[in-house]
Tab-separated table of C-alpha atoms in Angstrom:
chain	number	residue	atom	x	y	z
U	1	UNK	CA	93.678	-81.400	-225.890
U	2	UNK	CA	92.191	-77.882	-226.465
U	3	UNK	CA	91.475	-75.418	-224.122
U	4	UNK	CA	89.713	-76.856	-221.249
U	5	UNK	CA	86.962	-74.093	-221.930
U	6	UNK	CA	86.472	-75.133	-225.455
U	7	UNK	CA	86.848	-78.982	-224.285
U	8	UNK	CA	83.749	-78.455	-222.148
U	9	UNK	CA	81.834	-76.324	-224.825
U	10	UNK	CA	82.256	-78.807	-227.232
U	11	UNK	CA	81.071	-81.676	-224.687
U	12	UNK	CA	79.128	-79.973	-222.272
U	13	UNK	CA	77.509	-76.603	-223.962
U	14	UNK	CA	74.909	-75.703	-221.702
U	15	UNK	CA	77.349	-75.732	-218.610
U	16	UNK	CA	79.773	-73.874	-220.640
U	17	UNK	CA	77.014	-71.328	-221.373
U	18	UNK	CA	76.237	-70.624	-217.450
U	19	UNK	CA	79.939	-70.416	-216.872
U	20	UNK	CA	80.266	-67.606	-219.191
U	21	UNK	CA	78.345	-65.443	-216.198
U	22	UNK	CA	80.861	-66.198	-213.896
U	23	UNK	CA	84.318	-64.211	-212.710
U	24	UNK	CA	86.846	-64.207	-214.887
U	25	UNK	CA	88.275	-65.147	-212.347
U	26	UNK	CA	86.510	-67.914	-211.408
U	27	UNK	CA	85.494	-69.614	-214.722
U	28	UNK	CA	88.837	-71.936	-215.119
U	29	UNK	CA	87.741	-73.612	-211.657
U	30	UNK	CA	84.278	-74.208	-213.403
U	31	UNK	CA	85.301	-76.039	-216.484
U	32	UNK	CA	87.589	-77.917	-214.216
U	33	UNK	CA	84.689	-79.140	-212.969
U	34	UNK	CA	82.063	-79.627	-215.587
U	35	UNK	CA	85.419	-81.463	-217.490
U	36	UNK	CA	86.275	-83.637	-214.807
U	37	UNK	CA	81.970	-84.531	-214.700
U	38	UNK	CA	82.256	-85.458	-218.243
U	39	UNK	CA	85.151	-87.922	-217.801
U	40	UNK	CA	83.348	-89.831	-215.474
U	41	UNK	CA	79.343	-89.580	-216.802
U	42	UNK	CA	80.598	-90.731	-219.757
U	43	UNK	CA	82.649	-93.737	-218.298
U	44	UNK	CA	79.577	-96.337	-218.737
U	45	UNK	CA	79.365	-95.197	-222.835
U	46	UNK	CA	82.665	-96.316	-223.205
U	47	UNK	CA	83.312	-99.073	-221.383
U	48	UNK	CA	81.619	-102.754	-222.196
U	49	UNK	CA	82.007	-103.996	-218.751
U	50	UNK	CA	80.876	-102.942	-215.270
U	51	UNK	CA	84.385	-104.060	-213.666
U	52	UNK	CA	86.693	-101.788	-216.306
U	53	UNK	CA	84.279	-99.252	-215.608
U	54	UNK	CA	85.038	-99.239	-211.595
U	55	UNK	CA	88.606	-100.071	-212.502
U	56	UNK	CA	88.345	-96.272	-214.071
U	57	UNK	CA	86.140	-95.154	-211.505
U	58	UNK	CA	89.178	-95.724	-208.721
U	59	UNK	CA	91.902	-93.978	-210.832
U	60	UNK	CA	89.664	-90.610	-210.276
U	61	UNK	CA	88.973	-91.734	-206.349
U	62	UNK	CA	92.877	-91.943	-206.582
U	63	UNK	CA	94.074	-89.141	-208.471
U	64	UNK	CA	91.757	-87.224	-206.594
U	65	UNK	CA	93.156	-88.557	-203.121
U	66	UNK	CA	96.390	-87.675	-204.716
U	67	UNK	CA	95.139	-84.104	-204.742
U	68	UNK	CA	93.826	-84.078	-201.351
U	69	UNK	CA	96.954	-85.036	-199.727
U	70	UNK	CA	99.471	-82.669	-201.483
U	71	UNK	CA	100.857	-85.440	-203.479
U	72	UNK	CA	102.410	-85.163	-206.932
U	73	UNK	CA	99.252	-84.897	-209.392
U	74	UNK	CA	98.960	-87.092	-212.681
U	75	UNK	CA	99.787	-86.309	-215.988
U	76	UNK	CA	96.384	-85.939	-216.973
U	77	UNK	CA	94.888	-82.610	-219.155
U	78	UNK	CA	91.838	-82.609	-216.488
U	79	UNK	CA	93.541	-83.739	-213.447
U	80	UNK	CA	95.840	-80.727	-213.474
U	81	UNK	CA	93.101	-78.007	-213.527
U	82	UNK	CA	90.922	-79.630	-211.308
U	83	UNK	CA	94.081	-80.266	-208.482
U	84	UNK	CA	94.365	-76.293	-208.915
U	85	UNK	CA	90.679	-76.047	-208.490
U	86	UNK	CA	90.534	-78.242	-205.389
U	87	UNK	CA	93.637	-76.317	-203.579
U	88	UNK	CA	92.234	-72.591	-204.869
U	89	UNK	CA	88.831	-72.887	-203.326
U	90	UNK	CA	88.864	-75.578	-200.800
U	91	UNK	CA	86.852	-77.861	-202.592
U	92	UNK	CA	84.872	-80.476	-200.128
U	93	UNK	CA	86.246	-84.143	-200.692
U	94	UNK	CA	82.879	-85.560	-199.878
U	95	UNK	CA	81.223	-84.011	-203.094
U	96	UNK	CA	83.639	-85.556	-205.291
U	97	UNK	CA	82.797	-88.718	-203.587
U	98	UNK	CA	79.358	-88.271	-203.908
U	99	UNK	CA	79.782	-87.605	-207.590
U	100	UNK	CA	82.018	-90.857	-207.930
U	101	UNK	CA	79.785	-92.882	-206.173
U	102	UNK	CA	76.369	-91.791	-208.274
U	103	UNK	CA	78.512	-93.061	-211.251
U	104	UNK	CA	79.230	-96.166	-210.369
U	105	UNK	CA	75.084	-96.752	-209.992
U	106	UNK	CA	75.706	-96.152	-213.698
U	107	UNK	CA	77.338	-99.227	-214.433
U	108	UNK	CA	74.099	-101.277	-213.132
U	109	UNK	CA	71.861	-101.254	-215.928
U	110	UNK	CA	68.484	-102.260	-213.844
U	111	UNK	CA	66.146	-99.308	-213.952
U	112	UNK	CA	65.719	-97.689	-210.550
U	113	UNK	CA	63.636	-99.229	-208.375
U	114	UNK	CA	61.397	-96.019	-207.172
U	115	UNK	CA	61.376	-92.159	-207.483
U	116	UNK	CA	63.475	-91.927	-204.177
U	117	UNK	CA	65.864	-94.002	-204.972
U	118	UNK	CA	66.346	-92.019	-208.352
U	119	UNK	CA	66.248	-88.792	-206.718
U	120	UNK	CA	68.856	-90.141	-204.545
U	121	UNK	CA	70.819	-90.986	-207.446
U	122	UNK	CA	70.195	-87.748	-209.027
U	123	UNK	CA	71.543	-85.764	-206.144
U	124	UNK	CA	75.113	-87.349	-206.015
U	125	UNK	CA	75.396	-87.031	-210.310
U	126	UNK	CA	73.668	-83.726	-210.160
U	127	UNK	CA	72.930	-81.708	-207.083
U	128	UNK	CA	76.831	-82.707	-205.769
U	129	UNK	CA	77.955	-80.919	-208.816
U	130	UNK	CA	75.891	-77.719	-208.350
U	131	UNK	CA	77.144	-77.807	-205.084
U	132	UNK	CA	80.989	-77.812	-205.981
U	133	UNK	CA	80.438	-75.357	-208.438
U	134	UNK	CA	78.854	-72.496	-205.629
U	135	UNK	CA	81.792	-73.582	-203.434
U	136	UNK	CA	83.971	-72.165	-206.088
U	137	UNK	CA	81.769	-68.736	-206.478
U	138	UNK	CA	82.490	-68.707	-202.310
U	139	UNK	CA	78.519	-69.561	-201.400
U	140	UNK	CA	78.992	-72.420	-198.958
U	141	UNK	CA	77.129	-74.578	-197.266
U	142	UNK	CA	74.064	-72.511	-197.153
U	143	UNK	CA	73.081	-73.467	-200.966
U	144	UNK	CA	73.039	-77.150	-199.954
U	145	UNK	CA	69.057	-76.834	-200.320
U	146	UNK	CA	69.176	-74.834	-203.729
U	147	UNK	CA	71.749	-77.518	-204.933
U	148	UNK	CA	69.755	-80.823	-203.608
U	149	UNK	CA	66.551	-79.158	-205.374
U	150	UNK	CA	68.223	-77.747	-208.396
U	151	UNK	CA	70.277	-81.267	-208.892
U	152	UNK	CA	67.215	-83.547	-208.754
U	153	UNK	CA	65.122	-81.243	-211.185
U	154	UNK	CA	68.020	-81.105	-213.726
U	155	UNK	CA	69.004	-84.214	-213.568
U	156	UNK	CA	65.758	-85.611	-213.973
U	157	UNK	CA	64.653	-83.192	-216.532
U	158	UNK	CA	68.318	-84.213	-218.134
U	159	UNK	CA	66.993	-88.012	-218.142
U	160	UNK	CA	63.850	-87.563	-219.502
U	161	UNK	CA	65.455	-85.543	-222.616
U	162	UNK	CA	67.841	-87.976	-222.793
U	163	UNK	CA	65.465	-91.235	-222.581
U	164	UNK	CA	65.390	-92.181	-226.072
U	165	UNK	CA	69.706	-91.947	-226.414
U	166	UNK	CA	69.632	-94.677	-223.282
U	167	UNK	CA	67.091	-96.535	-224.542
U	168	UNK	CA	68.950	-97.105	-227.571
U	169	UNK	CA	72.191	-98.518	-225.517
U	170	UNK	CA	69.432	-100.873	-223.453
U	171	UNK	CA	69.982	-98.381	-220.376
U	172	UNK	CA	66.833	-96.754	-218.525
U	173	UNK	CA	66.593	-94.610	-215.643
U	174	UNK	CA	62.361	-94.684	-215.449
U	175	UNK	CA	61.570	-95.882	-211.617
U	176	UNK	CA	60.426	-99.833	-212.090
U	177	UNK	CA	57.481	-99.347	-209.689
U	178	UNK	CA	56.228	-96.243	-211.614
U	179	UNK	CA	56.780	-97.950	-215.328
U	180	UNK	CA	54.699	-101.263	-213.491
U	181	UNK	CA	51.819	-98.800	-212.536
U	182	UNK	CA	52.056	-97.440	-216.061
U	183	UNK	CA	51.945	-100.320	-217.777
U	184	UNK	CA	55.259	-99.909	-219.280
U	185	UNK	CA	56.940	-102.433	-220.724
U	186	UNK	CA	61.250	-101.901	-221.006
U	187	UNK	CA	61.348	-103.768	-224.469
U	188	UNK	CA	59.234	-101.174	-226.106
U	189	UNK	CA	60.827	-98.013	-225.200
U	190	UNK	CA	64.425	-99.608	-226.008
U	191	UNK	CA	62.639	-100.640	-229.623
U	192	UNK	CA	61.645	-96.871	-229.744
U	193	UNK	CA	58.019	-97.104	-229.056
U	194	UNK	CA	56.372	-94.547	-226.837
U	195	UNK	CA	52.751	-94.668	-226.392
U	196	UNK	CA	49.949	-93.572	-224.112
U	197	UNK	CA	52.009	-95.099	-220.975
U	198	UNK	CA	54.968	-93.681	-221.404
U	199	UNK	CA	53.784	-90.031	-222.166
U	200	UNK	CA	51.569	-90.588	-218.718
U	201	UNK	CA	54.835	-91.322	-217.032
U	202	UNK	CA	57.253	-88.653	-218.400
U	203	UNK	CA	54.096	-85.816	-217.725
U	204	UNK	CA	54.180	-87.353	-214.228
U	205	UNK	CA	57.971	-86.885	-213.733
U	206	UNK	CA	58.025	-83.662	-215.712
U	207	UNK	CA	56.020	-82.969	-212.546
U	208	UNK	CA	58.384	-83.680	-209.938
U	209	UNK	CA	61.056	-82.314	-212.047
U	210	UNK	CA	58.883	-78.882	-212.154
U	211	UNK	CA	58.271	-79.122	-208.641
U	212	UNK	CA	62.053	-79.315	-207.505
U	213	UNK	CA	62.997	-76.332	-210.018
U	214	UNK	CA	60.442	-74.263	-208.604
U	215	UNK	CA	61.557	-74.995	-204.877
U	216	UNK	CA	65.628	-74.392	-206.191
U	217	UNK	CA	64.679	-70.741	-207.399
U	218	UNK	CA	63.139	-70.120	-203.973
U	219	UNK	CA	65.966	-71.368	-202.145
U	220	UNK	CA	68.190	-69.283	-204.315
U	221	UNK	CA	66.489	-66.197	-202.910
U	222	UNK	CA	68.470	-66.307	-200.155
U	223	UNK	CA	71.711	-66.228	-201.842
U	224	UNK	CA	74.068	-63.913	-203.253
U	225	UNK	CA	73.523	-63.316	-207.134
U	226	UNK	CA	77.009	-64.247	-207.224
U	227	UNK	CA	75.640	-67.567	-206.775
U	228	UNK	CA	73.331	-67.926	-210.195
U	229	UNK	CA	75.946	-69.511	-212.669
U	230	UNK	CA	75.981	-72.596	-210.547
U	231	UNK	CA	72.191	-72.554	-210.289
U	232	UNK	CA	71.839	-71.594	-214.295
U	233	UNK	CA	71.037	-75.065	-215.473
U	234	UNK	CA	67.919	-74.943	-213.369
U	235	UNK	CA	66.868	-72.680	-216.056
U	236	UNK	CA	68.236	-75.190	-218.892
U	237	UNK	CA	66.346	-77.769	-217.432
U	238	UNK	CA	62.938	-75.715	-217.402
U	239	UNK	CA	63.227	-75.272	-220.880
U	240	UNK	CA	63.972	-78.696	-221.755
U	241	UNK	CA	59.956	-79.544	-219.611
U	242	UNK	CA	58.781	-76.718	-221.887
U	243	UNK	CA	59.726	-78.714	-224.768
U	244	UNK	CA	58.659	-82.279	-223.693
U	245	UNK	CA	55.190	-80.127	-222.975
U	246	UNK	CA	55.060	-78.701	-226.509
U	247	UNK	CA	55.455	-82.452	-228.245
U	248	UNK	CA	53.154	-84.095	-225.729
U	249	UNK	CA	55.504	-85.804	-223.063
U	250	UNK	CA	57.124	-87.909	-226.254
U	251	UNK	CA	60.422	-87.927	-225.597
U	252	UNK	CA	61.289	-89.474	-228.676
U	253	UNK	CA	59.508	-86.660	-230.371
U	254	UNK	CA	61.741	-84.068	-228.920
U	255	UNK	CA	64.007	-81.883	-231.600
U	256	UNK	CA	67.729	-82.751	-231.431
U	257	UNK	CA	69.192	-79.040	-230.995
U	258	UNK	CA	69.237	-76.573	-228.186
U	259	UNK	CA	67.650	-73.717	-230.000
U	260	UNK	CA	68.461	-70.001	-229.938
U	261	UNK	CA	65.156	-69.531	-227.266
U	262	UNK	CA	66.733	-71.731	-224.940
U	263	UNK	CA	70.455	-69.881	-225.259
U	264	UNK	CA	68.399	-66.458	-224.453
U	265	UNK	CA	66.427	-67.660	-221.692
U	266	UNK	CA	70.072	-68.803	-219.480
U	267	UNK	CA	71.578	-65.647	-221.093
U	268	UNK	CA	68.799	-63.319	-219.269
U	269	UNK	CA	68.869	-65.287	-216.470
U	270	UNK	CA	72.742	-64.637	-216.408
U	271	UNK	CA	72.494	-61.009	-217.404
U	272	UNK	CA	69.928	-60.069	-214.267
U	273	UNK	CA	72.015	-62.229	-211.768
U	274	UNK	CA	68.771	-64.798	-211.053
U	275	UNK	CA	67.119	-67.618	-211.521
């Protein structure tokens, strides 16, 4: 394995980008993080069952209760970073939990059943993250709020970009009730079709994706500015809204790269020391 820096840059760039404006210091504890995320968001791509999916879902629970209680670590190239991680900044167990258990809602490839229960979702794959990663810049649990907000507009924002890659693998994250009222129907967007509905529906939870960034930069007001790399993506995530605005709320309209506007926008926002 490469570096774990350039292992997250390669599968995780815009994390790697806010973790550039952290510490020195502090940085190998980040893409210990954002590394160990990737194994396990990326658990349901490669696995063609729900049940070897949880079977790899319990070796992180138990290489990471291996961690926990000072026992040896496995010989694995993300395991050993994140172990040192865990011990260097007192890493919560809970949030790792909360992170394993959001994944394994991943294996279940029924749509969510309402906004809350997707924002609940999105708080344990998203906002648990954010949360880890201002334990490690030593902000604790006063950015719970700026994580819970910041984790449910990224990771919604995140889905939305993402619709028409988990529409092609017959996976969809759109709240059932919300696709009903829309008039929606799940064999269409996995065949690639938009339409009038669906742009309704992702302007609607553009919204509430909007609405959660903008209450995450308020809550971030009362932190230390040592504190923005963790809360970066909240400005990753505006400009992926700015580009589902630009091509009319069609995700599968949306331009495949980042773009250089988007890299300046987190590098400002890095550079000044806010969101």
């Amino acid at each position: 394995m490469a570096s774990l820096a350039e292992f997250v840059r390669a599968h995780d760039p815009d994390r790697f980008l806010t973790a550039l404006f952290a510490p020195p210091a502090r940085r190998e504890a980040l893409f210990a993080l954002y590394a160990f995320n990737f194994e396990i968001a990326r658990i349901r791509e490669i696995v063609s069952d729900a049940m070897i999916g949880q079977i790899r879902l319990q070796w992180w629970r138990d290489a990471l209760a291996e961690i926990v209680e000072g026992r040896p670590i496995r010989a694995h190239e993300v395991v050993a970073p994140l172990a040192s991680a865990i011990r260097d900044h007192a890493l919560p167990p809970a949030l790792f939990e909360r992170l394993l258990d959001a994944r394994e809602l991943d294996l279940d490839d029924q749509p969510p059943p309402s906004l809350a229960s997707l924002s609940t979702y999105l708080d344990g794959a998203s906002g648990a993250l954010i949360e880890l990663a201002l334990a490690v810049l030593g902000t604790g649990s006063e950015g719970h709020e700026a994580a819970h907000a910041a984790g449910i507009g990224y990771g919604l924002a995140g889905l939305l970009r993402a619709l028409p890659f988990h529409a092609g693998a017959n996976r969809l994250y759109l709240p059932a009730d919300l696709m009903a009222r829309h008039g929606i129907d799940r064999d269409d967007i996995a065949a690639g079709k938009g339409g009038s509905g669906l742009k309704n529906l992702v302007a609607e939870l553009s919204g509430h994706a909007a609405d959660h960034l903008t209450a995450a930069r308020q809550a971030a007001r009362a932190l230390p500015r040592t504190a923005t790399p963790a809360l970066l993506p909240v400005v990753v995530a505006e400009g992926w809204l700015k580009a589902l605005a630009r091509v009319g709320h069609d995700p599968f309209a949306l331009p495949a790269e980042r773009g250089l506007p988007q890299v300046l926008r987190v590098g400002f926002a890095g550079w000044r020391g806010r969101v």
